[in-house]
Backbone as CSV, one residue per row, in Angstrom:
resi,resn,N_x,N_y,N_z,CA_x,CA_y,CA_z,C_x,C_y,C_z
1,MET,-122.097,54.744,-152.606,-120.789,55.717,-152.239,-120.865,57.053,-153.099
2,SER,-120.588,57.962,-152.384,-120.336,59.503,-152.933,-118.933,59.985,-152.805
3,LYS,-118.917,61.015,-153.368,-117.537,61.645,-153.577,-117.672,63.148,-152.863
4,ILE,-116.832,63.596,-152.198,-116.769,64.965,-151.762,-115.381,65.871,-152.042
5,TYR,-115.481,66.603,-153.170,-114.121,67.595,-153.528,-114.240,68.668,-152.679
6,LEU,-112.966,68.725,-152.038,-112.620,69.638,-150.993,-111.716,70.596,-151.821
7,VAL,-112.055,71.992,-151.890,-111.123,72.891,-152.745,-110.724,73.895,-151.686
8,ARG,-109.235,74.214,-151.756,-109.028,75.481,-150.969,-109.050,76.596,-152.037
9,HIS,-109.571,77.760,-151.422,-109.910,78.846,-152.224,-108.539,79.334,-152.838
10,GLY,-108.876,80.305,-154.100,-107.707,81.015,-154.685,-106.943,81.858,-153.727
11,GLU,-105.823,82.218,-154.556,-104.827,83.074,-153.679,-105.348,84.577,-153.359
12,THR,-104.928,84.965,-152.230,-105.270,86.542,-151.955,-103.953,87.272,-151.748
13,LYS,-103.926,88.557,-151.579,-102.739,89.307,-151.453,-102.018,88.788,-150.142
14,TRP,-102.828,88.579,-149.103,-101.953,87.989,-147.919,-101.596,86.687,-148.150
15,ASN,-102.204,85.753,-148.814,-101.456,84.430,-148.981,-100.072,84.893,-149.860
16,GLN,-99.896,85.734,-150.487,-98.917,85.993,-151.368,-97.717,86.500,-150.414
17,GLN,-98.221,87.573,-149.352,-97.453,88.137,-148.598,-97.274,87.037,-147.051
18,ARG,-97.687,85.835,-147.222,-97.681,85.041,-146.059,-98.004,85.572,-144.735
19,ARG,-99.178,86.229,-144.879,-99.954,86.810,-143.723,-100.983,85.952,-143.047
20,TYR,-101.012,85.805,-141.869,-102.257,84.859,-141.194,-103.596,85.616,-141.580
21,GLN,-104.343,84.815,-142.595,-105.656,85.822,-142.698,-106.759,85.376,-141.676
22,GLY,-106.815,84.194,-141.424,-107.781,83.860,-140.391,-109.248,84.090,-141.121
23,GLN,-109.927,84.854,-140.099,-111.384,85.220,-140.583,-111.600,86.527,-141.036
24,ARG,-110.265,87.224,-141.247,-110.465,88.585,-141.923,-110.933,88.084,-143.251
25,ASP,-111.880,89.155,-143.836,-112.448,88.919,-145.372,-111.564,89.367,-146.355
26,ILE,-110.577,88.826,-146.679,-109.658,89.251,-147.827,-110.034,88.648,-149.063
27,PRO,-110.258,89.438,-150.065,-110.581,89.170,-151.397,-109.506,88.531,-152.202
28,LEU,-109.918,87.665,-153.313,-108.994,86.964,-153.982,-108.126,87.995,-155.013
29,ASN,-106.996,87.790,-155.277,-106.400,88.548,-156.093,-106.497,88.123,-157.641
30,SER,-105.521,88.821,-158.498,-106.059,88.276,-159.784,-105.433,86.896,-160.297
31,VAL,-104.378,86.550,-159.420,-103.995,85.034,-159.519,-105.097,84.291,-159.037
32,GLY,-105.552,84.519,-157.755,-106.689,83.799,-157.224,-107.707,83.588,-158.324
33,MET,-108.141,84.671,-158.822,-109.568,84.540,-159.831,-109.065,83.606,-160.857
34,GLY,-107.808,83.727,-161.232,-107.437,82.623,-162.435,-107.370,81.154,-162.012
35,GLN,-107.119,81.070,-160.689,-107.004,79.616,-160.150,-108.404,79.186,-159.846
36,ALA,-109.350,80.003,-159.570,-110.769,79.790,-159.363,-111.540,79.344,-160.766
37,GLU,-111.205,79.988,-161.726,-111.385,79.694,-163.079,-111.033,78.244,-163.533
38,ARG,-109.813,78.046,-163.062,-109.110,76.569,-163.437,-109.775,75.437,-162.722
39,VAL,-109.753,75.791,-161.367,-110.763,74.933,-160.595,-112.144,74.369,-161.190
40,SER,-112.779,75.459,-161.671,-113.979,75.361,-162.245,-114.068,74.344,-163.554
41,GLU,-113.101,74.624,-164.330,-112.906,73.788,-165.572,-112.542,72.148,-165.052
42,ARG,-111.597,72.067,-164.080,-111.314,70.949,-163.776,-112.428,70.167,-163.043
43,LEU,-113.519,70.814,-162.362,-114.622,70.093,-161.800,-115.812,70.096,-162.757
44,ALA,-115.646,70.402,-163.873,-116.732,70.543,-164.818,-117.365,69.181,-164.909
45,ASP,-116.497,68.094,-164.925,-117.224,66.756,-165.071,-117.398,66.115,-163.870
46,SER,-117.437,66.573,-162.735,-117.543,66.155,-161.446,-118.816,65.526,-161.026
47,GLU,-119.747,65.762,-161.822,-121.216,65.340,-161.528,-121.771,65.797,-160.120
48,ALA,-120.994,67.003,-159.555,-121.573,67.309,-158.267,-123.115,67.705,-158.386
49,ARG,-123.752,67.464,-157.258,-124.930,67.886,-156.907,-125.153,69.047,-155.773
50,PHE,-124.045,69.312,-155.327,-124.169,70.574,-154.230,-123.024,71.216,-154.248
51,LEU,-122.877,72.395,-153.770,-121.816,73.279,-153.736,-121.860,74.015,-152.471
52,VAL,-120.959,73.908,-151.430,-120.874,74.200,-150.359,-119.648,75.361,-150.173
53,SER,-119.752,76.436,-149.461,-118.579,77.243,-149.181,-118.605,78.017,-147.944
54,SER,-117.394,78.141,-147.310,-117.345,79.042,-146.388,-117.985,80.382,-146.676
55,ASP,-118.117,81.082,-145.587,-118.922,82.432,-145.854,-118.029,83.533,-145.854
56,LEU,-116.552,83.369,-146.213,-115.830,84.442,-146.280,-115.547,84.635,-147.885
57,SER,-115.392,85.862,-148.292,-115.524,86.248,-149.690,-114.444,85.330,-150.643
58,ARG,-113.364,85.174,-150.174,-112.307,84.571,-150.984,-112.733,83.107,-151.328
59,ALA,-113.332,82.506,-150.422,-114.190,81.002,-150.743,-115.364,81.206,-151.571
60,ILE,-116.162,82.263,-151.184,-117.199,82.442,-151.988,-116.957,82.747,-153.402
61,ALA,-116.098,83.502,-153.573,-115.629,83.912,-155.067,-115.152,82.767,-155.910
62,THR,-114.395,81.997,-155.167,-113.954,80.630,-155.771,-115.090,79.609,-156.116
63,ALA,-115.770,79.546,-155.061,-116.996,78.677,-155.375,-117.971,79.293,-156.556
64,SER,-118.306,80.470,-156.602,-119.173,81.063,-157.358,-118.439,80.667,-158.865
65,CYS,-117.148,80.745,-159.112,-116.565,80.316,-160.489,-117.042,79.020,-160.680
66,VAL,-116.934,78.039,-159.918,-117.527,76.623,-159.946,-118.819,76.647,-160.184
67,GLY,-119.770,77.154,-159.359,-121.090,77.239,-159.489,-121.599,77.702,-161.033
68,GLU,-121.041,78.592,-161.394,-121.319,79.097,-162.997,-121.119,77.912,-163.885
69,GLN,-119.993,77.203,-163.824,-119.460,76.162,-164.609,-120.471,75.085,-164.442
70,LEU,-121.223,74.786,-163.235,-121.569,73.697,-163.153,-123.455,73.807,-163.014
71,GLY,-123.740,75.103,-162.918,-125.025,75.434,-162.611,-125.630,75.256,-161.429
72,LEU,-124.757,75.299,-160.353,-125.106,75.211,-158.969,-125.106,76.248,-158.199
73,SER,-126.116,76.623,-157.323,-125.860,77.635,-156.398,-124.922,77.558,-155.362
74,VAL,-124.518,78.400,-154.700,-123.394,78.366,-153.628,-124.216,78.444,-152.342
75,ILE,-124.122,77.274,-151.523,-124.592,77.537,-150.187,-123.689,77.591,-149.044
76,THR,-123.644,78.817,-148.297,-122.495,78.991,-147.451,-122.742,78.783,-145.960
77,SER,-121.836,78.471,-145.242,-121.779,78.361,-143.795,-120.579,78.685,-143.345
78,GLU,-120.721,79.422,-141.884,-119.619,79.678,-141.349,-118.923,78.543,-140.543
79,LEU,-119.405,77.550,-140.650,-118.671,76.354,-140.010,-117.468,75.943,-140.905
80,TRP,-117.571,76.382,-142.141,-116.396,76.119,-143.148,-115.225,77.348,-143.102
81,ARG,-115.517,78.269,-142.036,-114.354,79.347,-142.125,-113.113,78.986,-141.678
82,GLU,-112.146,79.788,-142.194,-110.720,79.384,-141.655,-110.670,79.725,-140.026
83,ARG,-109.714,78.916,-139.567,-109.527,79.163,-138.160,-109.361,80.890,-137.732
84,ASN,-109.940,80.915,-136.495,-109.988,82.496,-136.017,-108.583,82.679,-135.569
85,PHE,-107.691,83.682,-136.006,-106.469,83.613,-135.522,-106.175,84.855,-134.811
86,GLY,-107.423,85.383,-134.100,-107.313,86.433,-133.292,-106.474,87.741,-133.632
87,LYS,-105.617,88.147,-132.768,-104.809,89.454,-132.823,-103.599,89.107,-133.853
88,TRP,-103.546,87.750,-134.249,-102.344,87.427,-135.177,-102.864,87.820,-136.438
89,GLU,-103.987,87.896,-136.674,-104.419,88.026,-138.232,-103.964,89.515,-138.817
90,GLY,-103.384,89.117,-139.973,-102.872,90.379,-140.693,-101.328,90.283,-140.397
91,LEU,-100.684,89.553,-139.538,-99.364,89.592,-139.253,-98.602,88.221,-139.931
92,THR,-97.408,88.543,-140.241,-96.554,87.291,-140.655,-95.917,86.552,-139.447
93,ARG,-95.419,85.348,-139.747,-94.956,84.620,-138.564,-93.829,85.306,-137.918
94,ALA,-93.026,85.881,-138.574,-91.889,86.764,-137.932,-92.481,87.900,-137.193
95,GLU,-93.483,88.598,-137.737,-94.132,89.734,-136.670,-94.714,89.021,-135.548
96,ILE,-95.438,87.845,-135.625,-95.956,87.306,-134.409,-95.065,86.957,-133.362
97,GLU,-93.844,86.317,-133.820,-92.692,85.757,-132.930,-92.000,87.235,-132.254
98,ASP,-92.070,88.332,-133.118,-91.623,89.492,-132.388,-92.595,90.198,-131.397
99,LYS,-93.726,90.144,-131.849,-94.794,91.076,-130.937,-95.307,90.096,-129.920
100,TYR,-95.338,88.575,-130.121,-96.138,87.830,-129.183,-95.115,86.610,-128.787
101,PRO,-94.122,86.916,-128.316,-92.974,85.750,-128.305,-93.399,84.652,-127.240
102,ASN,-94.037,85.045,-125.985,-94.708,84.118,-125.045,-95.612,83.321,-125.761
103,GLU,-96.622,83.889,-126.167,-97.866,83.374,-126.637,-97.559,82.351,-127.856
104,TRP,-96.513,82.815,-128.728,-96.093,82.076,-129.655,-95.642,80.633,-129.270
105,ARG,-94.614,80.916,-128.223,-94.056,79.719,-127.752,-94.915,78.642,-127.029
106,GLN,-95.991,79.213,-126.214,-97.096,78.337,-125.796,-97.778,77.683,-126.643
107,TYR,-98.048,78.384,-127.838,-98.809,77.909,-129.102,-98.006,76.652,-129.750
108,ARG,-96.603,76.858,-129.965,-95.893,75.802,-130.643,-95.710,74.588,-129.418
109,GLU,-95.609,74.607,-128.244,-95.477,73.738,-127.267,-96.996,72.752,-127.052
110,ASP,-98.037,73.647,-127.346,-99.372,72.929,-126.810,-100.293,73.690,-128.153
111,PRO,-100.364,73.279,-129.234,-101.195,74.087,-130.148,-102.682,73.615,-130.127
112,HIS,-103.004,72.350,-129.546,-104.522,71.848,-129.186,-105.167,72.697,-128.298
113,GLY,-104.225,73.249,-127.150,-104.913,73.683,-125.868,-104.625,75.190,-125.809
114,THR,-103.763,75.801,-126.806,-103.344,77.100,-126.583,-103.659,77.819,-128.170
115,GLY,-104.091,78.868,-128.126,-104.354,79.600,-129.228,-103.961,81.012,-129.172
116,PRO,-104.219,81.699,-130.569,-103.598,83.068,-130.677,-104.503,83.974,-129.657
117,PRO,-104.033,85.090,-129.032,-105.012,85.950,-128.093,-106.202,86.135,-128.952
118,ASP,-107.320,85.975,-128.372,-109.023,86.156,-128.884,-108.882,85.252,-130.037
119,GLY,-108.380,84.313,-130.099,-108.334,83.308,-131.623,-108.744,81.887,-130.981
120,GLU,-109.003,80.909,-131.761,-109.366,79.523,-131.589,-108.186,78.909,-131.459
121,THR,-108.157,77.703,-130.670,-107.114,76.593,-130.521,-107.345,75.602,-131.552
122,LEU,-106.244,75.029,-131.840,-106.386,73.869,-132.698,-107.523,72.924,-132.255
123,GLY,-107.692,72.516,-131.031,-108.677,71.742,-130.515,-109.969,72.178,-130.876
124,GLN,-110.097,73.609,-130.789,-111.477,74.184,-131.181,-111.858,74.198,-132.640
125,LEU,-110.796,74.238,-133.331,-110.915,74.240,-134.916,-111.244,72.811,-135.402
126,HIS,-110.658,71.715,-134.659,-110.744,70.426,-134.937,-112.272,70.087,-134.642
127,GLU,-112.950,70.631,-133.520,-114.343,70.209,-133.224,-115.168,70.969,-134.363
128,ARG,-114.829,72.021,-134.536,-115.725,72.742,-135.787,-115.648,72.011,-137.049
129,ALA,-114.423,71.743,-137.597,-114.172,70.783,-138.787,-115.013,69.603,-138.908
130,VAL,-114.793,69.025,-137.598,-115.740,67.737,-137.470,-117.393,68.211,-137.867
131,LEU,-117.727,69.098,-137.172,-119.276,69.534,-137.244,-119.611,69.711,-138.607
132,ALA,-118.687,70.729,-139.266,-118.832,71.011,-140.670,-118.911,69.882,-141.627
133,MET,-118.053,68.819,-141.436,-118.057,67.751,-142.350,-119.556,66.722,-142.042
134,GLU,-119.726,66.741,-140.648,-120.968,66.008,-140.240,-122.173,66.525,-140.652
135,TRP,-122.179,68.050,-140.912,-123.437,68.637,-141.217,-123.554,68.332,-142.872
136,VAL,-122.425,68.346,-143.408,-122.525,68.106,-145.122,-122.951,66.684,-145.223
137,LEU,-122.629,65.745,-144.644,-122.930,64.223,-144.707,-124.388,64.021,-144.248
138,ARG,-124.771,64.767,-143.437,-126.313,64.753,-142.961,-127.193,65.564,-144.011
139,GLU,-126.746,66.622,-144.631,-127.478,67.535,-145.479,-127.529,66.703,-146.820
140,TYR,-126.510,66.207,-147.136,-126.320,65.558,-148.562,-126.045,64.115,-148.433
141,PRO,-126.869,63.281,-147.833,-126.367,61.779,-147.799,-126.319,61.077,-149.128
142,ASP,-125.281,60.545,-149.480,-124.991,59.823,-150.732,-125.093,60.614,-152.167
143,GLU,-124.670,61.820,-151.909,-124.671,62.821,-152.913,-123.030,63.110,-153.138
144,THR,-122.771,63.406,-154.522,-121.519,63.908,-154.856,-121.477,65.592,-154.825
145,GLY,-120.457,66.123,-154.154,-120.418,67.536,-154.143,-119.245,68.150,-153.939
146,ILE,-119.096,69.295,-153.848,-117.977,70.103,-153.689,-118.140,71.169,-152.575
147,VAL,-116.886,71.126,-151.790,-116.784,72.201,-150.583,-115.677,73.069,-150.712
148,VAL,-115.884,74.383,-150.834,-114.755,75.354,-150.853,-114.474,75.931,-149.614
149,THR,-113.235,75.884,-149.129,-112.827,76.115,-147.605,-111.403,76.695,-147.548
150,HIS,-110.842,76.448,-146.707,-109.469,77.336,-146.165,-108.256,76.162,-145.752
151,GLY,-107.039,76.485,-145.947,-106.107,75.619,-145.767,-106.117,75.096,-144.218
152,GLY,-106.261,75.967,-143.187,-106.248,75.492,-141.958,-107.336,74.519,-141.583
153,LEU,-108.356,74.899,-141.783,-109.451,73.885,-141.706,-109.310,72.464,-142.417
154,LEU,-108.909,72.758,-143.681,-108.864,71.461,-144.379,-107.704,70.526,-143.737
155,ARG,-106.447,71.129,-143.287,-105.377,70.390,-142.943,-105.996,69.677,-141.526
156,THR,-106.752,70.336,-140.825,-107.307,69.905,-139.488,-108.370,68.647,-139.870
157,LEU,-109.252,68.853,-140.897,-110.247,67.952,-141.330,-109.393,66.653,-141.631
158,LEU,-108.516,66.795,-142.524,-107.646,65.669,-143.097,-107.044,64.971,-141.956
159,GLY,-106.468,65.573,-141.027,-105.967,64.935,-139.781,-106.737,64.037,-139.137
160,TRP,-108.254,64.516,-138.931,-109.169,63.669,-138.315,-109.425,62.578,-139.190
161,ILE,-109.698,62.548,-140.390,-109.952,61.568,-141.270,-108.915,60.407,-141.242
162,THR,-107.440,60.924,-141.252,-106.440,60.005,-141.516,-105.868,59.592,-140.198
163,GLY,-106.331,60.027,-139.078,-105.732,59.913,-137.730,-104.296,60.337,-137.505
164,GLU,-104.027,61.594,-138.176,-102.594,62.097,-137.971,-102.740,63.037,-136.791
165,LYS,-102.015,63.065,-135.883,-102.085,63.746,-134.654,-101.634,65.164,-135.190
166,ARG,-100.656,65.384,-135.767,-100.108,66.748,-136.200,-100.088,66.690,-137.628
167,PRO,-101.173,66.947,-138.177,-101.289,67.032,-139.873,-100.393,68.177,-140.458
168,ASP,-99.463,67.610,-141.338,-98.648,68.748,-141.979,-98.953,68.586,-143.382
169,PHE,-100.104,68.386,-143.966,-100.377,68.325,-145.498,-100.103,69.796,-146.099
170,HIS,-99.385,69.737,-147.294,-99.171,71.016,-148.117,-100.585,71.111,-148.886
171,LEU,-100.980,72.332,-148.882,-102.278,72.356,-149.554,-102.172,73.694,-150.319
172,ASP,-102.169,73.851,-151.580,-101.878,74.875,-152.336,-103.359,75.599,-152.489
173,ASN,-103.241,76.963,-152.872,-104.407,77.795,-153.129,-104.751,77.172,-154.494
174,GLY,-106.115,76.796,-154.504,-106.764,76.193,-155.881,-106.718,74.789,-155.941
175,GLY,-105.739,74.103,-154.788,-105.581,72.588,-154.705,-107.142,72.046,-154.623
176,ILE,-107.168,70.781,-154.979,-108.155,69.916,-154.892,-107.948,68.769,-154.075
177,THR,-108.815,68.172,-153.101,-108.545,67.062,-152.205,-110.037,66.139,-152.829
178,LEU,-109.893,64.946,-152.838,-111.101,64.094,-152.835,-111.399,63.118,-151.862
179,LEU,-112.488,62.925,-151.258,-112.848,61.990,-150.520,-113.980,61.106,-150.904
180,ASN,-114.003,59.888,-150.535,-115.093,59.034,-150.994,-115.712,59.007,-149.717
181,ASN,-116.951,58.931,-149.658,-118.019,58.645,-148.616,-118.752,57.496,-148.771
182,SER,-118.719,56.424,-147.976,-119.465,55.171,-148.116,-120.178,54.930,-146.493
183,GLU,-121.417,54.988,-146.577,-122.202,54.855,-145.347,-121.529,55.595,-144.119
184,GLY,-120.987,57.038,-144.380,-120.720,57.935,-143.551,-119.124,57.693,-143.149
185,ARG,-118.499,56.753,-143.789,-117.224,56.431,-143.500,-116.304,57.088,-144.767
186,LEU,-115.469,58.021,-144.220,-114.713,58.801,-145.203,-113.334,58.293,-145.374
187,ARG,-112.882,58.372,-146.743,-111.492,57.822,-146.939,-110.881,58.931,-148.063
188,VAL,-109.894,59.244,-148.021,-108.905,60.148,-148.903,-108.552,59.280,-150.050
189,VAL,-108.867,59.881,-151.247,-108.616,59.289,-152.388,-107.283,60.045,-152.949
190,PHE,-107.260,61.244,-152.943,-106.022,62.136,-153.130,-105.967,63.449,-152.405
191,ILE,-104.888,64.097,-152.387,-104.724,65.379,-151.472,-103.862,66.204,-152.359
192,ASN,-104.525,67.517,-152.528,-103.855,68.655,-153.262,-103.425,68.514,-154.736
193,ASP,-104.496,67.941,-155.474,-104.078,67.753,-156.887,-104.205,69.390,-157.423
194,THR,-103.076,69.586,-158.005,-102.953,70.949,-158.846,-102.631,70.908,-160.029
195,SER,-102.965,69.664,-160.695,-102.405,69.452,-162.071,-103.204,70.331,-163.041
196,HIS,-104.440,70.978,-162.665,-105.045,72.019,-163.330,-104.552,73.376,-163.311
197,LEU,-103.660,73.424,-162.411,-103.129,75.131,-162.122,-101.924,75.129,-163.186
């Protein structure tokens, strides 16, 4: 049996402003850098043998702090990127509702089949999240490791693992979720541990 620690990246300015970031490459702010340091301290005794990150800079910066603590190189993969929110990236929910009222309504009614203009549907994100996890399990069988990624992808991945059709898990910046992997079967041990923050 192995363990996989899933980490949501530290805070950015757009997180603070509650803007949809998606795949825009927004860096950590000073709060986010502090969260990354505390994540690295929390995972110092994790016995992780691999460290994977989304290829967006906010995730890489968080993972780099962890890597320095553990002496691990960061392996990046675009599979672990946040959901592509297309034309909604950079906007708040209120701005989206104002500028794209029809698209927002359709999205709320059918999130799996309808997405933001030029963005991914939840169904497409689900497929990519599953591919991302299957890639990690295939590349690092029976090894304990850490993945640094994003809230939307994490929520979707946890929905797949737990069987939740409309996953609504609260996931803080710098929060840690732990999975056990036994012969390719994933089980959630805890979600969104923030005791280190």
